[in-house]
mmCIF file of C-alpha atoms in Angstrom:
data_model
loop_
_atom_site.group_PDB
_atom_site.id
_atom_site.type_symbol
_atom_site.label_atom_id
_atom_site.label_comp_id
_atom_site.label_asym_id
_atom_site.label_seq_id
_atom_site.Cartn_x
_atom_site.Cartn_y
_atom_site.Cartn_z
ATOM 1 C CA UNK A 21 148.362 45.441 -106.617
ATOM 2 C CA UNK A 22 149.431 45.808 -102.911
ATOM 3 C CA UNK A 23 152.304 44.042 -102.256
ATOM 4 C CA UNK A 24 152.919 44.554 -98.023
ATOM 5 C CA UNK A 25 156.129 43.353 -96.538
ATOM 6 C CA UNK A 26 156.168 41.551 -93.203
ATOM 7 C CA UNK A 27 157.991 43.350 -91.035
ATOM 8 C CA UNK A 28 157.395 41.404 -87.576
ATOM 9 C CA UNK A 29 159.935 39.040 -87.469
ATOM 10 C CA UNK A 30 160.120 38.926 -83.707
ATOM 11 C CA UNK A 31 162.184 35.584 -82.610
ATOM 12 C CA UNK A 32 163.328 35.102 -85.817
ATOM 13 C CA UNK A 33 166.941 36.224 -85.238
ATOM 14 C CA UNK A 34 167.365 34.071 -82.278
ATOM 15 C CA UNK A 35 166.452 31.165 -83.936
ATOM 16 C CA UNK A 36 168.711 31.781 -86.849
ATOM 17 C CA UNK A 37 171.913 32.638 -84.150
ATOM 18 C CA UNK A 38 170.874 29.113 -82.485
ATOM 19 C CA UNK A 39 170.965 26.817 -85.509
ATOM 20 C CA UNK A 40 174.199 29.013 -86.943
ATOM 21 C CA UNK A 41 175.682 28.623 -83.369
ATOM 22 C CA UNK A 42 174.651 24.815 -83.253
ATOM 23 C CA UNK A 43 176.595 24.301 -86.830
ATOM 24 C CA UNK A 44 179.432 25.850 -85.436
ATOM 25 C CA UNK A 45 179.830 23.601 -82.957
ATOM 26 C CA UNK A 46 179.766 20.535 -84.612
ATOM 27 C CA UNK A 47 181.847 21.870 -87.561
ATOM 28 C CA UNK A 48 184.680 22.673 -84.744
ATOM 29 C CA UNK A 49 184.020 19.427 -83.163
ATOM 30 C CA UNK A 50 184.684 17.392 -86.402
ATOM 31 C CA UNK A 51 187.534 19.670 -86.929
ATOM 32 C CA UNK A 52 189.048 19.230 -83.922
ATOM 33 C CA UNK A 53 188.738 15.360 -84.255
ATOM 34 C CA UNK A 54 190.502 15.442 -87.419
ATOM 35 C CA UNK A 55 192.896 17.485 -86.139
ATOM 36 C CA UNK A 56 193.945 15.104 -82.797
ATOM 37 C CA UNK A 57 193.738 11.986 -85.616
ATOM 38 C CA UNK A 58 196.294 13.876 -87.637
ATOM 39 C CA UNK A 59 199.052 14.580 -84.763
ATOM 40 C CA UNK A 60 198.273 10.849 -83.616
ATOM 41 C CA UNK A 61 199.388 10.014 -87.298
ATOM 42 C CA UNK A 62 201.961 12.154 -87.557
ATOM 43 C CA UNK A 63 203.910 10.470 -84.098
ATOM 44 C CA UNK A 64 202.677 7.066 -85.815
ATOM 45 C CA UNK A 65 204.896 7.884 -88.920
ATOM 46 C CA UNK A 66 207.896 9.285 -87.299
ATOM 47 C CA UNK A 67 208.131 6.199 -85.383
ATOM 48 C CA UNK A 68 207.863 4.296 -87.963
ATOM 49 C CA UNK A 69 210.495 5.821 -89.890
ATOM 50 C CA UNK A 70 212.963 5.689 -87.448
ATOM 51 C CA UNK A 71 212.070 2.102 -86.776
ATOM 52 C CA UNK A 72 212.866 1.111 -90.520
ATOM 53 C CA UNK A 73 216.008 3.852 -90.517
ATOM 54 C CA UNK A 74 217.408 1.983 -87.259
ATOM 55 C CA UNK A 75 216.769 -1.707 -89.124
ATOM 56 C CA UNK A 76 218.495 -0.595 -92.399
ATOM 57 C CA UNK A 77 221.384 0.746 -90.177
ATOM 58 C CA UNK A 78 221.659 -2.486 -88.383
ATOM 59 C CA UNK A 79 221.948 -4.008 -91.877
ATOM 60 C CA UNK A 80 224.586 -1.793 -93.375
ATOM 61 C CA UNK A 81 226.513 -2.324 -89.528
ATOM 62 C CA UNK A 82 226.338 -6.216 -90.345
ATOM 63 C CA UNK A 83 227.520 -5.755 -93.834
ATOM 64 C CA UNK A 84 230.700 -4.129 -92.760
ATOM 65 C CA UNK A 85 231.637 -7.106 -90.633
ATOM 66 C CA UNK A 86 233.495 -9.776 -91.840
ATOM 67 C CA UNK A 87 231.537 -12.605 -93.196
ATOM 68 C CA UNK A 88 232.575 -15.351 -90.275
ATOM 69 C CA UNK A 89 231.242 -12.604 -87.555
ATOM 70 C CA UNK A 90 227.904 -11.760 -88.889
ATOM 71 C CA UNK A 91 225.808 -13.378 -85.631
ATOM 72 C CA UNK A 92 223.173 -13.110 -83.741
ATOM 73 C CA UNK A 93 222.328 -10.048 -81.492
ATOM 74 C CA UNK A 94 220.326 -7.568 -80.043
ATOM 75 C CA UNK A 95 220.678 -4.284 -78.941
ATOM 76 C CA UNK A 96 218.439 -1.240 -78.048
ATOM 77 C CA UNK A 97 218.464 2.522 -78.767
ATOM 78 C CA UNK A 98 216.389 5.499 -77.421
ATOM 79 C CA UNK A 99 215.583 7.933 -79.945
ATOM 80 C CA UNK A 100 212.984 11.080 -78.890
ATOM 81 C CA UNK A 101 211.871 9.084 -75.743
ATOM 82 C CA UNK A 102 210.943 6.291 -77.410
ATOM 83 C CA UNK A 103 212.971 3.169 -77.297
ATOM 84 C CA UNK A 104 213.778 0.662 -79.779
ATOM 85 C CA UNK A 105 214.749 -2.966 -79.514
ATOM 86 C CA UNK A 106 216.976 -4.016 -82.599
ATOM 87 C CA UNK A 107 217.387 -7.844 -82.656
ATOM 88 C CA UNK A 108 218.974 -9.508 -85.358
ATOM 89 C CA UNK A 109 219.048 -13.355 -86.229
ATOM 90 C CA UNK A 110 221.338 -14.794 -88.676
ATOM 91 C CA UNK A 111 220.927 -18.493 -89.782
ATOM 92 C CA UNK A 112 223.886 -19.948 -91.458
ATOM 93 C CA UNK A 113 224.111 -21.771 -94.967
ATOM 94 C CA UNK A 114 220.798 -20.480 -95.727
ATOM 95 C CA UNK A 115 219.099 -20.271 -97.996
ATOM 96 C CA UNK A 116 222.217 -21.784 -99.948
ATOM 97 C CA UNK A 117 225.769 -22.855 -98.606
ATOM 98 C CA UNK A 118 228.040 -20.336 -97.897
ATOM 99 C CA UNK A 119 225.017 -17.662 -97.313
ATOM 100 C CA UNK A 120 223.131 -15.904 -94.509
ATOM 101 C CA UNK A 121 219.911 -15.493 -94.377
ATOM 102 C CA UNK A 122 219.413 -12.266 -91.788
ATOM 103 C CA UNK A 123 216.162 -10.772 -90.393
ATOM 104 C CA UNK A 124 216.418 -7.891 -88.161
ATOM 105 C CA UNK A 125 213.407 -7.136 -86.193
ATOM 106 C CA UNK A 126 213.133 -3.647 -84.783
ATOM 107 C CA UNK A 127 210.460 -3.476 -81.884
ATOM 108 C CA UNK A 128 209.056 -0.295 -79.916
ATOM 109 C CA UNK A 129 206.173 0.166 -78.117
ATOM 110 C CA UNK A 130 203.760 3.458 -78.431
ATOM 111 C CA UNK A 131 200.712 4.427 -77.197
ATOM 112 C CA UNK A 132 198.536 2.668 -79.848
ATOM 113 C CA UNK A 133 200.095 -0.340 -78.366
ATOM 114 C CA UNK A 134 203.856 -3.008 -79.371
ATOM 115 C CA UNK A 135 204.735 -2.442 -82.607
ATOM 116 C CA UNK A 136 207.325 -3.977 -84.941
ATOM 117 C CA UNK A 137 209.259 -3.681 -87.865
ATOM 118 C CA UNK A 138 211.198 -7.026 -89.643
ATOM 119 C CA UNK A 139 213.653 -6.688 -93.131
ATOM 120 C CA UNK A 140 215.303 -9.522 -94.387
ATOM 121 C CA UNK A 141 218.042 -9.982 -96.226
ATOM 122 C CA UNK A 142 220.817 -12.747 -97.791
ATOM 123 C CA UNK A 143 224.776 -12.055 -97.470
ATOM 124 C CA UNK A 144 227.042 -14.419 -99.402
ATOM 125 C CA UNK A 145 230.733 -14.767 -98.859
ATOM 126 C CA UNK A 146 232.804 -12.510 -101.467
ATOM 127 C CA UNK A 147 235.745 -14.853 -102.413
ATOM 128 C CA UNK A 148 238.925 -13.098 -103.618
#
């Protein structure tokens, strides 16, 4: 038996480098994509933390006030060019006499669009 190997493989090898190069391209496109995705999340999150950070801190500020000046208010902070609005409503006698029912609503605006953060909480008189 006569086994003969082809050996004219003209064309062959710039076919192959096309389809390798066309692969390559859309395995760096759908890496890039995830890539942009993932710093868009990552922003996403640290805003987001600092949102609920800044809404716990207005809770532990309230909680070192005396009990007849927890109120109303709203106040804003910048923190790494973004700005936060902190507003915080109390309503008296609520849920219960002698307690406050609080919700503190931390708003910011990002790219994605207004965004908002809200933690409640109930404070009751301490009598001594």
């Amino acid at each position: 038996m006569n086994f003969s190997l082809r050996t004219n493989h003209r064309g062959s090898t710039l076919i192959e480098s096309l389809v390798a190069l066309a692969l390559f391209g859309l395995t760096a496109s759908a890496v890039g994509d995830m890539l942009m995705r993932q710093i868009r999340m990552q922003g996403t999150n640290m805003t987001r933390t600092t949102a609920i950070a800044l809404a716990e801190r207005e809770l532990e500020d309230l909680r070192g006030l005396d009990y007849s000046k927890i109120d109303d208010r709203t106040s804003s902070q910048t923190v790494a060019a973004m700005t936060y609005t902190i507003a915080t409503t109390v309503t008296d006698d609520s849920p219960a006499d002698g307690m406050k029912a609080i919700a503190t609503k931390v708003s910011w605006t990002e790219p994605a669009g207004a965004q908002t953060y809200t933690i409640n909480a109930i404070y009751t008189a301490i009598k001594r």
